[in-house]
Amino acid sequence: MGDMPDPRTPWPEQAVPDDPHAAAADFWRTWAELLPHLSAALGEGDSERAENLIVEPVAAVHPGLQFSLDRGRRAIYALVVSGREDPELRPYTDAWKAAAPPDDAIWEYHDSVPPVPDPSGVAVNFAGRRFELGQTRVVAQTDDDTGLVDVAVHHPLFEQVDESTQRTMTFLPLDVTLGERLAAERLRRVETAVQEPSNTVTLVEFRTMVRRLAGVPDDPDGAGSDDPADPDTGKQ
């Protein structure tokens, strides 16, 4: 028998494709082949099996990408592939979305984490607490010259939790409300307000404010757009 490999040996790094468009095309060919198996797994309620089917295809587009299989906003299911707004990953998510098939009644596709339609109805169980986002309040200051927003976030439970939990529950409601991309492109300074400030607004009111600043349609269902306007040009 040969020598056993050292178990401390790290896994080799996965290669990054040179051509994002070719990698995206390969993904969608694989996706079409996997769809019957994905449908079967999801139909049986086995989300883990469904996710395992596309771990490698997503990593083959770029190993730094994250993905999730979620309930769709307009379709039954949503496939979300995100680069967490890392500029080095943006060419890969852009190519992936550009090559995606049209959304249909079964699947919709997003290249960043989308907002939830109504954040006031969301509850997050975290650090042994249940955070009702409907109780979250925000103070926002907009900079019309830059199109950016400074924000302070308050929740009644902040007085009862540690700083790490406060920080997580400061940012999470903003991503849930605005979506990953709009939050990354429009928020500048984000602070935690342990005590409730004056002149606060709800998350839904805050979203309307930011979308108006960004020139993004404020859809009645809260979906908005995955492609906010450019901060400098105002164009999507």
GROMACS .gro file of N, CA and C in nm, residues 54-165:
model
  336
   54ILE      N    1  -2.651   2.137  -0.724
   54ILE     CA    2  -2.597   2.254  -0.795
   54ILE      C    3  -2.478   2.319  -0.724
   55VAL      N    4  -2.428   2.257  -0.619
   55VAL     CA    5  -2.309   2.310  -0.552
   55VAL      C    6  -2.193   2.320  -0.651
   56GLU      N    7  -2.163   2.210  -0.718
   56GLU     CA    8  -2.048   2.210  -0.809
   56GLU      C    9  -2.071   2.298  -0.932
   57PRO      N   10  -2.189   2.295  -0.996
   57PRO     CA   11  -2.209   2.384  -1.110
   57PRO      C   12  -2.193   2.532  -1.076
   58VAL      N   13  -2.241   2.574  -0.958
   58VAL     CA   14  -2.224   2.714  -0.919
   58VAL      C   15  -2.076   2.745  -0.894
   59ALA      N   16  -2.007   2.656  -0.824
   59ALA     CA   17  -1.865   2.677  -0.797
   59ALA      C   18  -1.783   2.679  -0.925
   60ALA      N   19  -1.830   2.610  -1.029
   60ALA     CA   20  -1.759   2.609  -1.156
   60ALA      C   21  -1.769   2.744  -1.227
   61VAL      N   22  -1.874   2.822  -1.198
   61VAL     CA   23  -1.883   2.957  -1.253
   61VAL      C   24  -1.776   3.044  -1.187
   62HIS      N   25  -1.770   3.038  -1.054
   62HIS     CA   26  -1.663   3.100  -0.976
   62HIS      C   27  -1.672   3.043  -0.835
   63PRO      N   28  -1.560   2.997  -0.778
   63PRO     CA   29  -1.566   2.935  -0.645
   63PRO      C   30  -1.605   3.031  -0.533
   64GLY      N   31  -1.603   3.160  -0.560
   64GLY     CA   32  -1.639   3.257  -0.458
   64GLY      C   33  -1.787   3.289  -0.451
   65LEU      N   34  -1.866   3.233  -0.541
   65LEU     CA   35  -2.009   3.263  -0.543
   65LEU      C   36  -2.085   3.184  -0.437
   66GLN      N   37  -2.193   3.244  -0.388
   66GLN     CA   38  -2.286   3.176  -0.299
   66GLN      C   39  -2.419   3.161  -0.371
   67PHE      N   40  -2.499   3.063  -0.328
   67PHE     CA   41  -2.630   3.046  -0.392
   67PHE      C   42  -2.731   3.002  -0.288
   68SER      N   43  -2.858   3.018  -0.325
   68SER     CA   44  -2.967   2.964  -0.243
   68SER      C   45  -3.083   2.930  -0.333
   69LEU      N   46  -3.159   2.831  -0.291
   69LEU     CA   47  -3.285   2.796  -0.355
   69LEU      C   48  -3.396   2.843  -0.262
   70ASP      N   49  -3.472   2.941  -0.308
   70ASP     CA   50  -3.572   3.004  -0.222
   70ASP      C   51  -3.711   2.996  -0.285
   71ARG      N   52  -3.809   3.040  -0.209
   71ARG     CA   53  -3.943   3.059  -0.264
   71ARG      C   54  -3.940   3.184  -0.350
   72GLY      N   55  -3.998   3.177  -0.469
   72GLY     CA   56  -3.993   3.289  -0.560
   72GLY      C   57  -4.088   3.401  -0.523
   73ARG      N   58  -4.062   3.518  -0.579
   73ARG     CA   59  -4.151   3.632  -0.560
   73ARG      C   60  -4.270   3.622  -0.653
   74ARG      N   61  -4.244   3.580  -0.777
   74ARG     CA   62  -4.351   3.566  -0.875
   74ARG      C   63  -4.363   3.423  -0.926
   75ALA      N   64  -4.252   3.350  -0.926
   75ALA     CA   65  -4.253   3.208  -0.963
   75ALA      C   66  -4.260   3.124  -0.836
   76ILE      N   67  -4.269   2.993  -0.855
   76ILE     CA   68  -4.274   2.904  -0.739
   76ILE      C   69  -4.139   2.902  -0.668
   77TYR      N   70  -4.031   2.891  -0.746
   77TYR     CA   71  -3.896   2.882  -0.689
   77TYR      C   72  -3.809   2.995  -0.742
   78ALA      N   73  -3.705   3.026  -0.665
   78ALA     CA   74  -3.605   3.125  -0.708
   78ALA      C   75  -3.466   3.067  -0.686
   79LEU      N   76  -3.382   3.081  -0.787
   79LEU     CA   77  -3.240   3.050  -0.773
   79LEU      C   78  -3.166   3.182  -0.761
   80VAL      N   79  -3.097   3.200  -0.650
   80VAL     CA   80  -3.021   3.322  -0.625
   80VAL      C   81  -2.873   3.287  -0.623
   81VAL      N   82  -2.796   3.350  -0.711
   81VAL     CA   83  -2.651   3.334  -0.712
   81VAL      C   84  -2.591   3.471  -0.683
   82SER      N   85  -2.514   3.480  -0.576
   82SER     CA   86  -2.468   3.609  -0.527
   82SER      C   87  -2.316   3.612  -0.511
   83GLY      N   88  -2.259   3.726  -0.548
   83GLY     CA   89  -2.119   3.752  -0.521
   83GLY      C   90  -2.099   3.844  -0.403
   84ARG      N   91  -2.208   3.870  -0.326
   84ARG     CA   92  -2.204   3.957  -0.209
   84ARG      C   93  -2.149   4.095  -0.246
   85GLU      N   94  -2.179   4.137  -0.370
   85GLU     CA   95  -2.138   4.268  -0.422
   85GLU      C   96  -1.987   4.287  -0.422
   86ASP      N   97  -1.912   4.178  -0.430
   86ASP     CA   98  -1.767   4.184  -0.448
   86ASP      C   99  -1.739   4.223  -0.593
   87PRO      N  100  -1.670   4.335  -0.618
   87PRO     CA  101  -1.648   4.378  -0.757
   87PRO      C  102  -1.572   4.276  -0.841
   88GLU      N  103  -1.489   4.192  -0.778
   88GLU     CA  104  -1.417   4.090  -0.855
   88GLU      C  105  -1.510   3.979  -0.905
   89LEU      N  106  -1.623   3.961  -0.836
   89LEU     CA  107  -1.718   3.857  -0.875
   89LEU      C  108  -1.828   3.910  -0.966
   90ARG      N  109  -1.841   4.041  -0.975
   90ARG     CA  110  -1.951   4.100  -1.052
   90ARG      C  111  -1.952   4.056  -1.199
   91PRO      N  112  -1.836   4.045  -1.268
   91PRO     CA  113  -1.841   3.998  -1.407
   91PRO      C  114  -1.901   3.858  -1.419
   92TYR      N  115  -1.883   3.776  -1.318
   92TYR     CA  116  -1.934   3.639  -1.323
   92TYR      C  117  -2.084   3.635  -1.296
   93THR      N  118  -2.131   3.714  -1.200
   93THR     CA  119  -2.276   3.717  -1.177
   93THR      C  120  -2.347   3.788  -1.292
   94ASP      N  121  -2.284   3.891  -1.350
   94ASP     CA  122  -2.345   3.957  -1.466
   94ASP      C  123  -2.359   3.861  -1.583
   95ALA      N  124  -2.252   3.785  -1.611
   95ALA     CA  125  -2.256   3.689  -1.721
   95ALA      C  126  -2.357   3.579  -1.693
   96TRP      N  127  -2.363   3.535  -1.569
   96TRP     CA  128  -2.458   3.429  -1.530
   96TRP      C  129  -2.601   3.475  -1.552
   97LYS      N  130  -2.633   3.597  -1.510
   97LYS     CA  131  -2.770   3.648  -1.526
   97LYS      C  132  -2.802   3.675  -1.671
   98ALA      N  133  -2.705   3.727  -1.746
   98ALA     CA  134  -2.730   3.758  -1.887
   98ALA      C  135  -2.761   3.632  -1.968
   99ALA      N  136  -2.703   3.519  -1.928
   99ALA     CA  137  -2.724   3.394  -2.001
   99ALA      C  138  -2.842   3.314  -1.947
  100ALA      N  139  -2.906   3.362  -1.842
  100ALA     CA  140  -3.015   3.287  -1.779
  100ALA      C  141  -3.136   3.279  -1.871
  101PRO      N  142  -3.211   3.171  -1.864
  101PRO     CA  143  -3.337   3.164  -1.939
  101PRO      C  144  -3.437   3.263  -1.881
  102PRO      N  145  -3.540   3.299  -1.956
  102PRO     CA  146  -3.641   3.390  -1.902
  102PRO      C  147  -3.710   3.329  -1.780
  103ASP      N  148  -3.747   3.414  -1.685
  103ASP     CA  149  -3.826   3.366  -1.573
  103ASP      C  150  -3.957   3.308  -1.625
  104ASP      N  151  -4.007   3.207  -1.556
  104ASP     CA  152  -4.137   3.150  -1.594
  104ASP      C  153  -4.217   3.125  -1.467
  105ALA      N  154  -4.323   3.049  -1.478
  105ALA     CA  155  -4.411   3.026  -1.363
  105ALA      C  156  -4.344   2.940  -1.257
  106ILE      N  157  -4.243   2.864  -1.296
  106ILE     CA  158  -4.178   2.772  -1.202
  106ILE      C  159  -4.052   2.833  -1.141
  107TRP      N  160  -3.967   2.895  -1.225
  107TRP     CA  161  -3.837   2.944  -1.177
  107TRP      C  162  -3.817   3.092  -1.211
  108GLU      N  163  -3.754   3.161  -1.118
  108GLU     CA  164  -3.702   3.295  -1.144
  108GLU      C  165  -3.556   3.297  -1.098
  109TYR      N  166  -3.478   3.389  -1.155
  109TYR     CA  167  -3.333   3.388  -1.133
  109TYR      C  168  -3.285   3.526  -1.090
  110HIS      N  169  -3.203   3.530  -0.986
  110HIS     CA  170  -3.153   3.657  -0.932
  110HIS      C  171  -3.002   3.651  -0.914
  111ASP      N  172  -2.934   3.760  -0.953
  111ASP     CA  173  -2.788   3.766  -0.936
  111ASP      C  174  -2.747   3.846  -0.812
  112SER      N  175  -2.842   3.871  -0.724
  112SER     CA  176  -2.815   3.925  -0.591
  112SER      C  177  -2.935   3.890  -0.505
  113VAL      N  178  -2.916   3.892  -0.374
  113VAL     CA  179  -3.026   3.856  -0.285
  113VAL      C  180  -3.135   3.963  -0.295
  114PRO      N  181  -3.257   3.925  -0.333
  114PRO     CA  182  -3.363   4.025  -0.351
  114PRO      C  183  -3.427   4.064  -0.218
  115PRO      N  184  -3.499   4.176  -0.217
  115PRO     CA  185  -3.571   4.214  -0.096
  115PRO      C  186  -3.693   4.127  -0.075
  116VAL      N  187  -3.738   4.118   0.049
  116VAL     CA  188  -3.865   4.050   0.074
  116VAL      C  189  -3.977   4.150   0.048
  117PRO      N  190  -4.093   4.104   0.005
  117PRO     CA  191  -4.202   4.199  -0.024
  117PRO      C  192  -4.243   4.284   0.096
  118ASP      N  193  -4.254   4.222   0.215
  118ASP     CA  194  -4.300   4.297   0.332
  118ASP      C  195  -4.212   4.264   0.452
  119PRO      N  196  -4.107   4.343   0.475
  119PRO     CA  197  -4.018   4.313   0.587
  119PRO      C  198  -4.086   4.323   0.723
  120SER      N  199  -4.195   4.397   0.732
  120SER     CA  200  -4.262   4.411   0.861
  120SER      C  201  -4.324   4.280   0.908
  121GLY      N  202  -4.340   4.184   0.818
  121GLY     CA  203  -4.395   4.055   0.855
  121GLY      C  204  -4.290   3.948   0.881
  122VAL      N  205  -4.162   3.988   0.879
  122VAL     CA  206  -4.053   3.892   0.897
  122VAL      C  207  -4.010   3.887   1.043
  123ALA      N  208  -3.987   3.766   1.093
  123ALA     CA  209  -3.931   3.746   1.227
  123ALA      C  210  -3.803   3.665   1.213
  124VAL      N  211  -3.698   3.706   1.282
  124VAL     CA  212  -3.568   3.639   1.274
  124VAL      C  213  -3.533   3.584   1.412
  125ASN      N  214  -3.515   3.454   1.420
  125ASN     CA  215  -3.469   3.391   1.545
  125ASN      C  216  -3.317   3.390   1.544
  126PHE      N  217  -3.257   3.466   1.635
  126PHE     CA  218  -3.112   3.481   1.636
  126PHE      C  219  -3.065   3.505   1.779
  127ALA      N  220  -2.957   3.436   1.816
  127ALA     CA  221  -2.895   3.452   1.948
  127ALA      C  222  -2.996   3.431   2.060
  128GLY      N  223  -3.086   3.337   2.041
  128GLY     CA  224  -3.183   3.305   2.145
  128GLY      C  225  -3.296   3.404   2.159
  129ARG      N  226  -3.309   3.494   2.063
  129ARG     CA  227  -3.415   3.595   2.066
  129ARG      C  228  -3.495   3.590   1.937
  130ARG      N  229  -3.615   3.640   1.944
  130ARG     CA  230  -3.699   3.650   1.824
  130ARG      C  231  -3.715   3.798   1.791
  131PHE      N  232  -3.651   3.839   1.683
  131PHE     CA  233  -3.655   3.978   1.639
  131PHE      C  234  -3.768   3.996   1.537
  132GLU      N  235  -3.872   4.067   1.577
  132GLU     CA  236  -3.979   4.102   1.485
  132GLU      C  237  -3.935   4.227   1.409
  133LEU      N  238  -3.914   4.213   1.278
  133LEU     CA  239  -3.863   4.327   1.202
  133LEU      C  240  -3.967   4.438   1.190
  134GLY      N  241  -4.092   4.405   1.216
  134GLY     CA  242  -4.194   4.510   1.219
  134GLY      C  243  -4.171   4.610   1.332
  135GLN      N  244  -4.088   4.572   1.431
  135GLN     CA  245  -4.056   4.663   1.541
  135GLN      C  246  -3.928   4.743   1.515
  136THR      N  247  -3.860   4.713   1.407
  136THR     CA  248  -3.737   4.786   1.372
  136THR      C  249  -3.771   4.928   1.327
  137ARG      N  250  -3.695   5.022   1.374
  137ARG     CA  251  -3.713   5.161   1.334
  137ARG      C  252  -3.580   5.216   1.283
  138VAL      N  253  -3.589   5.310   1.191
  138VAL     CA  254  -3.472   5.361   1.120
  138VAL      C  255  -3.475   5.514   1.117
  139VAL      N  256  -3.359   5.573   1.135
  139VAL     CA  257  -3.340   5.715   1.108
  139VAL      C  258  -3.244   5.726   0.991
  140ALA      N  259  -3.284   5.799   0.888
  140ALA     CA  260  -3.201   5.806   0.767
  140ALA      C  261  -3.175   5.951   0.729
  141GLN      N  262  -3.052   5.977   0.685
  141GLN     CA  263  -3.015   6.106   0.630
  141GLN      C  264  -2.964   6.083   0.488
  142THR      N  265  -3.024   6.151   0.393
  142THR     CA  266  -2.985   6.132   0.254
  142THR      C  267  -2.892   6.243   0.209
  143ASP      N  268  -2.798   6.205   0.125
  143ASP     CA  269  -2.705   6.300   0.064
  143ASP      C  270  -2.743   6.309  -0.083
  144ASP      N  271  -2.814   6.415  -0.118
  144ASP     CA  272  -2.863   6.427  -0.255
  144ASP      C  273  -2.750   6.443  -0.356
  145ASP      N  274  -2.635   6.495  -0.313
  145ASP     CA  275  -2.523   6.514  -0.405
  145ASP      C  276  -2.463   6.380  -0.448
  146THR      N  277  -2.453   6.288  -0.353
  146THR     CA  278  -2.392   6.157  -0.384
  146THR      C  279  -2.495   6.048  -0.408
  147GLY      N  280  -2.620   6.073  -0.367
  147GLY     CA  281  -2.722   5.969  -0.378
  147GLY      C  282  -2.706   5.859  -0.275
  148LEU      N  283  -2.634   5.888  -0.166
  148LEU     CA  284  -2.609   5.788  -0.063
  148LEU      C  285  -2.687   5.821   0.064
  149VAL      N  286  -2.698   5.720   0.151
  149VAL     CA  287  -2.780   5.734   0.271
  149VAL      C  288  -2.700   5.691   0.393
  150ASP      N  289  -2.705   5.772   0.499
  150ASP     CA  290  -2.654   5.733   0.631
  150ASP      C  291  -2.773   5.691   0.715
  151VAL      N  292  -2.757   5.583   0.790
  151VAL     CA  293  -2.873   5.527   0.859
  151VAL      C  294  -2.835   5.477   0.998
  152ALA      N  295  -2.927   5.494   1.092
  152ALA     CA  296  -2.916   5.434   1.226
  152ALA      C  297  -3.037   5.343   1.245
  153VAL      N  298  -3.011   5.224   1.297
  153VAL     CA  299  -3.115   5.121   1.308
  153VAL      C  300  -3.138   5.089   1.456
  154HIS      N  301  -3.266   5.085   1.494
  154HIS     CA  302  -3.304   5.054   1.633
  154HIS      C  303  -3.402   4.938   1.637
  155HIS      N  304  -3.384   4.854   1.738
  155HIS     CA  305  -3.484   4.750   1.770
  155HIS      C  306  -3.496   4.745   1.922
  156PRO      N  307  -3.617   4.726   1.975
  156PRO     CA  308  -3.635   4.724   2.121
  156PRO      C  309  -3.548   4.621   2.193
  157LEU      N  310  -3.511   4.512   2.125
  157LEU     CA  311  -3.431   4.409   2.190
  157LEU      C  312  -3.282   4.442   2.198
  158PHE      N  313  -3.239   4.551   2.135
  158PHE     CA  314  -3.096   4.584   2.137
  158PHE      C  315  -3.044   4.603   2.279
  159GLU      N  316  -3.129   4.649   2.370
  159GLU     CA  317  -3.085   4.669   2.509
  159GLU      C  318  -3.057   4.537   2.580
  160GLN      N  319  -3.106   4.426   2.524
  160GLN     CA  320  -3.097   4.297   2.592
  160GLN      C  321  -2.993   4.203   2.532
  161VAL      N  322  -2.922   4.247   2.427
  161VAL     CA  323  -2.830   4.156   2.358
  161VAL      C  324  -2.691   4.219   2.350
  162ASP      N  325  -2.590   4.136   2.316
  162ASP     CA  326  -2.453   4.186   2.310
  162ASP      C  327  -2.428   4.263   2.180
  163GLU      N  328  -2.309   4.324   2.172
  163GLU     CA  329  -2.279   4.410   2.057
  163GLU      C  330  -2.275   4.332   1.926
  164SER      N  331  -2.226   4.209   1.929
  164SER     CA  332  -2.221   4.130   1.807
  164SER      C  333  -2.361   4.105   1.752
  165THR      N  334  -2.454   4.071   1.840
  165THR     CA  335  -2.592   4.049   1.797
  165THR      C  336  -2.654   4.179   1.749
   0.00000   0.00000   0.00000
